[in-house]
Amino acid sequence: KRYPLVESDDVPWTPYTGTPAGQTVALVTSGGLFLRGKQTPFDTESIHGDPSFREIPRTARQADFGIAHAHYDHSLAEQDVNVIFPIERLIELEQEKVIGRVADTHYSFSYVNDVVTLLTESVPLLLRKLKAAAVDILLLVPV
């Protein structure tokens, strides 16, 4: 079965302006991270994938994470989650005053084949959350 893809020729390009030292930064990974014992893992059985996302607090560390994504080798991420979710590197940049602030909440997606639901439900919800948190810079970390 073919999935309908959204094609847009009118997405505006907005060049970056500002100074990172005065801005709030957040992460979005497609690594399938979830908080063990606190969040439901992503659905890895469905051919459609799972278009939902998980909220990850800036305080989360290696031992807190589970990985629910069946389409990549987890071995490096299990050794150091920063390879797919560089939260500790961002916190170091905040401490060094290279960036203004690391957001309190970050986000993880997993395997998604249901692009329509992703674009009509999940992404608009994510954007509302990012805007409410006054995030200036969003780093996308694909796997």
PDB file of C-alpha atoms in Angstrom:
ATOM      1  CA  LYS A   1       0.000   0.000   0.000  1.00  0.00           C
ATOM      2  CA  ARG A   2       1.284   3.436  -0.844  1.00  0.00           C
ATOM      3  CA  TYR A   3       1.085   6.201   1.723  1.00  0.00           C
ATOM      4  CA  PRO A   4      -0.062   9.666   0.690  1.00  0.00           C
ATOM      5  CA  LEU A   5       2.717  12.163   1.190  1.00  0.00           C
ATOM      6  CA  VAL A   6       2.200  15.837   1.696  1.00  0.00           C
ATOM      7  CA  GLU A   7       4.130  17.937  -0.795  1.00  0.00           C
ATOM      8  CA  SER A   8       4.474  21.618  -0.206  1.00  0.00           C
ATOM      9  CA  ASP A   9       6.119  24.087  -2.543  1.00  0.00           C
ATOM     10  CA  ASP A  10       5.262  27.086  -0.405  1.00  0.00           C
ATOM     11  CA  VAL A  11       7.111  26.390   2.853  1.00  0.00           C
ATOM     12  CA  PRO A  12       8.778  29.667   3.765  1.00  0.00           C
ATOM     13  CA  TRP A  13      12.507  29.670   4.447  1.00  0.00           C
ATOM     14  CA  THR A  14      13.420  31.755   7.448  1.00  0.00           C
ATOM     15  CA  PRO A  15      17.121  32.440   7.905  1.00  0.00           C
ATOM     16  CA  TYR A  16      18.475  32.187  11.427  1.00  0.00           C
ATOM     17  CA  THR A  17      18.806  35.462  13.274  1.00  0.00           C
ATOM     18  CA  GLY A  18      19.775  36.099  16.811  1.00  0.00           C
ATOM     19  CA  THR A  19      22.493  35.064  19.169  1.00  0.00           C
ATOM     20  CA  PRO A  20      22.517  31.530  20.604  1.00  0.00           C
ATOM     21  CA  ALA A  21      23.807  32.889  23.923  1.00  0.00           C
ATOM     22  CA  GLY A  22      20.447  34.576  24.439  1.00  0.00           C
ATOM     23  CA  GLN A  23      18.154  31.837  23.167  1.00  0.00           C
ATOM     24  CA  THR A  24      16.412  28.674  24.358  1.00  0.00           C
ATOM     25  CA  VAL A  25      17.330  25.408  22.666  1.00  0.00           C
ATOM     26  CA  ALA A  26      15.380  22.139  22.467  1.00  0.00           C
ATOM     27  CA  LEU A  27      16.004  18.723  20.898  1.00  0.00           C
ATOM     28  CA  VAL A  28      13.841  16.430  18.809  1.00  0.00           C
ATOM     29  CA  THR A  29      15.173  12.962  18.061  1.00  0.00           C
ATOM     30  CA  SER A  30      13.707  10.197  15.932  1.00  0.00           C
ATOM     31  CA  GLY A  31      15.556   7.625  18.053  1.00  0.00           C
ATOM     32  CA  GLY A  32      12.496   6.115  19.734  1.00  0.00           C
ATOM     33  CA  LEU A  33      13.452   7.193  23.260  1.00  0.00           C
ATOM     34  CA  PHE A  34      10.994   6.869  26.118  1.00  0.00           C
ATOM     35  CA  LEU A  35      11.348   7.018  29.897  1.00  0.00           C
ATOM     36  CA  ARG A  36      11.431   3.490  31.318  1.00  0.00           C
ATOM     37  CA  GLY A  37       8.735   2.861  33.885  1.00  0.00           C
ATOM     38  CA  LYS A  38       7.145   6.266  33.270  1.00  0.00           C
ATOM     39  CA  GLN A  39       6.073   6.257  29.619  1.00  0.00           C
ATOM     40  CA  THR A  40       4.570   3.717  27.271  1.00  0.00           C
ATOM     41  CA  PRO A  41       7.086   2.545  24.654  1.00  0.00           C
ATOM     42  CA  PHE A  42       6.387   3.379  21.023  1.00  0.00           C
ATOM     43  CA  ASP A  43       4.414   0.870  18.947  1.00  0.00           C
ATOM     44  CA  THR A  44       7.087  -1.047  17.032  1.00  0.00           C
ATOM     45  CA  GLU A  45       4.757  -3.751  15.716  1.00  0.00           C
ATOM     46  CA  SER A  46       2.559  -1.721  13.378  1.00  0.00           C
ATOM     47  CA  ILE A  47       3.617  -1.332   9.749  1.00  0.00           C
ATOM     48  CA  HIS A  48       2.362   2.243  10.112  1.00  0.00           C
ATOM     49  CA  GLY A  49       4.834   2.984  12.879  1.00  0.00           C
ATOM     50  CA  ASP A  50       3.887   5.269  15.733  1.00  0.00           C
ATOM     51  CA  PRO A  51       3.314   8.966  14.926  1.00  0.00           C
ATOM     52  CA  SER A  52       3.135  10.001  18.582  1.00  0.00           C
ATOM     53  CA  PHE A  53       5.997  11.543  20.528  1.00  0.00           C
ATOM     54  CA  ARG A  54       7.350  11.340  24.058  1.00  0.00           C
ATOM     55  CA  GLU A  55       8.284  14.314  26.201  1.00  0.00           C
ATOM     56  CA  ILE A  56      11.760  14.037  27.687  1.00  0.00           C
ATOM     57  CA  PRO A  57      12.786  16.321  30.578  1.00  0.00           C
ATOM     58  CA  ARG A  58      16.205  17.960  30.493  1.00  0.00           C
ATOM     59  CA  THR A  59      17.027  16.044  33.688  1.00  0.00           C
ATOM     60  CA  ALA A  60      16.782  12.617  32.000  1.00  0.00           C
ATOM     61  CA  ARG A  61      20.019  10.624  31.882  1.00  0.00           C
ATOM     62  CA  GLN A  62      21.250   7.400  30.310  1.00  0.00           C
ATOM     63  CA  ALA A  63      19.708   5.030  32.870  1.00  0.00           C
ATOM     64  CA  ASP A  64      16.262   6.625  32.406  1.00  0.00           C
ATOM     65  CA  PHE A  65      15.905   5.729  28.726  1.00  0.00           C
ATOM     66  CA  GLY A  66      14.421   2.839  26.871  1.00  0.00           C
ATOM     67  CA  ILE A  67      14.615   2.652  23.085  1.00  0.00           C
ATOM     68  CA  ALA A  68      11.578   1.512  21.100  1.00  0.00           C
ATOM     69  CA  HIS A  69      12.571   1.726  17.457  1.00  0.00           C
ATOM     70  CA  ALA A  70      13.055  -1.450  15.453  1.00  0.00           C
ATOM     71  CA  HIS A  71      14.899   0.034  12.479  1.00  0.00           C
ATOM     72  CA  TYR A  72      18.416   0.788  13.690  1.00  0.00           C
ATOM     73  CA  ASP A  73      21.198  -0.702  15.812  1.00  0.00           C
ATOM     74  CA  HIS A  74      20.818   0.621  19.376  1.00  0.00           C
ATOM     75  CA  SER A  75      24.245  -0.448  20.619  1.00  0.00           C
ATOM     76  CA  LEU A  76      25.957   2.968  20.479  1.00  0.00           C
ATOM     77  CA  ALA A  77      22.938   4.794  21.910  1.00  0.00           C
ATOM     78  CA  GLU A  78      22.764   2.263  24.744  1.00  0.00           C
ATOM     79  CA  GLN A  79      26.380   3.131  25.573  1.00  0.00           C
ATOM     80  CA  ASP A  80      25.888   6.890  25.247  1.00  0.00           C
ATOM     81  CA  VAL A  81      22.452   8.321  24.551  1.00  0.00           C
ATOM     82  CA  ASN A  82      24.085  11.583  23.459  1.00  0.00           C
ATOM     83  CA  VAL A  83      24.780  10.070  20.023  1.00  0.00           C
ATOM     84  CA  ILE A  84      21.035  10.279  19.290  1.00  0.00           C
ATOM     85  CA  PHE A  85      19.948  12.779  21.953  1.00  0.00           C
ATOM     86  CA  PRO A  86      22.802  15.147  22.863  1.00  0.00           C
ATOM     87  CA  ILE A  87      21.189  16.577  25.992  1.00  0.00           C
ATOM     88  CA  GLU A  88      24.380  16.483  28.069  1.00  0.00           C
ATOM     89  CA  ARG A  89      26.279  18.358  25.350  1.00  0.00           C
ATOM     90  CA  LEU A  90      23.567  21.041  25.308  1.00  0.00           C
ATOM     91  CA  ILE A  91      23.738  21.413  29.069  1.00  0.00           C
ATOM     92  CA  GLU A  92      27.512  21.847  28.786  1.00  0.00           C
ATOM     93  CA  LEU A  93      26.959  24.597  26.184  1.00  0.00           C
ATOM     94  CA  GLU A  94      24.488  26.267  28.537  1.00  0.00           C
ATOM     95  CA  GLN A  95      27.002  26.119  31.405  1.00  0.00           C
ATOM     96  CA  GLU A  96      29.671  27.611  29.125  1.00  0.00           C
ATOM     97  CA  LYS A  97      27.168  30.343  28.145  1.00  0.00           C
ATOM     98  CA  VAL A  98      27.384  29.415  24.455  1.00  0.00           C
ATOM     99  CA  ILE A  99      23.597  29.033  24.458  1.00  0.00           C
ATOM    100  CA  GLY A 100      21.162  30.876  26.656  1.00  0.00           C
ATOM    101  CA  ARG A 101      19.088  28.061  28.066  1.00  0.00           C
ATOM    102  CA  VAL A 102      18.344  24.401  27.506  1.00  0.00           C
ATOM    103  CA  ALA A 103      14.579  23.925  27.399  1.00  0.00           C
ATOM    104  CA  ASP A 104      12.944  22.020  30.231  1.00  0.00           C
ATOM    105  CA  THR A 105      11.284  19.561  27.825  1.00  0.00           C
ATOM    106  CA  HIS A 106      12.566  17.812  24.691  1.00  0.00           C
ATOM    107  CA  TYR A 107      10.919  15.312  22.374  1.00  0.00           C
ATOM    108  CA  SER A 108      11.383  11.893  20.839  1.00  0.00           C
ATOM    109  CA  PHE A 109       9.672  10.260  17.900  1.00  0.00           C
ATOM    110  CA  SER A 110      10.192   6.732  16.618  1.00  0.00           C
ATOM    111  CA  TYR A 111       9.603   4.976  13.321  1.00  0.00           C
ATOM    112  CA  VAL A 112       6.745   6.683  11.476  1.00  0.00           C
ATOM    113  CA  ASN A 113       5.211   5.511   8.238  1.00  0.00           C
ATOM    114  CA  ASP A 114       1.895   7.290   8.820  1.00  0.00           C
ATOM    115  CA  VAL A 115       2.982  10.672   7.497  1.00  0.00           C
ATOM    116  CA  VAL A 116      -0.542  12.072   7.327  1.00  0.00           C
ATOM    117  CA  THR A 117      -1.187  11.624  11.066  1.00  0.00           C
ATOM    118  CA  LEU A 118       2.315  12.850  11.816  1.00  0.00           C
ATOM    119  CA  LEU A 119       1.783  16.078   9.866  1.00  0.00           C
ATOM    120  CA  THR A 120      -1.842  16.739  10.774  1.00  0.00           C
ATOM    121  CA  GLU A 121      -1.790  15.798  14.466  1.00  0.00           C
ATOM    122  CA  SER A 122       1.624  15.180  16.039  1.00  0.00           C
ATOM    123  CA  VAL A 123       3.660  17.986  14.469  1.00  0.00           C
ATOM    124  CA  PRO A 124       1.059  20.719  15.129  1.00  0.00           C
ATOM    125  CA  LEU A 125       0.839  19.586  18.776  1.00  0.00           C
ATOM    126  CA  LEU A 126       4.639  19.580  19.037  1.00  0.00           C
ATOM    127  CA  LEU A 127       4.843  23.076  17.542  1.00  0.00           C
ATOM    128  CA  ARG A 128       2.283  24.391  20.029  1.00  0.00           C
ATOM    129  CA  LYS A 129       4.339  22.962  22.890  1.00  0.00           C
ATOM    130  CA  LEU A 130       7.582  24.439  21.534  1.00  0.00           C
ATOM    131  CA  LYS A 131       5.969  27.838  21.072  1.00  0.00           C
ATOM    132  CA  ALA A 132       4.486  27.759  24.590  1.00  0.00           C
ATOM    133  CA  ALA A 133       7.962  26.968  25.954  1.00  0.00           C
ATOM    134  CA  ALA A 134       9.445  29.909  24.001  1.00  0.00           C
ATOM    135  CA  VAL A 135      11.946  27.673  22.200  1.00  0.00           C
ATOM    136  CA  ASP A 136      14.078  29.695  19.774  1.00  0.00           C
ATOM    137  CA  ILE A 137      16.295  26.940  18.340  1.00  0.00           C
ATOM    138  CA  LEU A 138      15.154  23.387  17.643  1.00  0.00           C
ATOM    139  CA  LEU A 139      17.806  20.802  16.893  1.00  0.00           C
ATOM    140  CA  LEU A 140      16.542  17.819  14.916  1.00  0.00           C
ATOM    141  CA  VAL A 141      18.549  14.644  15.511  1.00  0.00           C
ATOM    142  CA  PRO A 142      17.543  11.952  13.000  1.00  0.00           C
ATOM    143  CA  VAL A 143      18.618   8.337  13.279  1.00  0.00           C
TER     144      VAL A 143
END
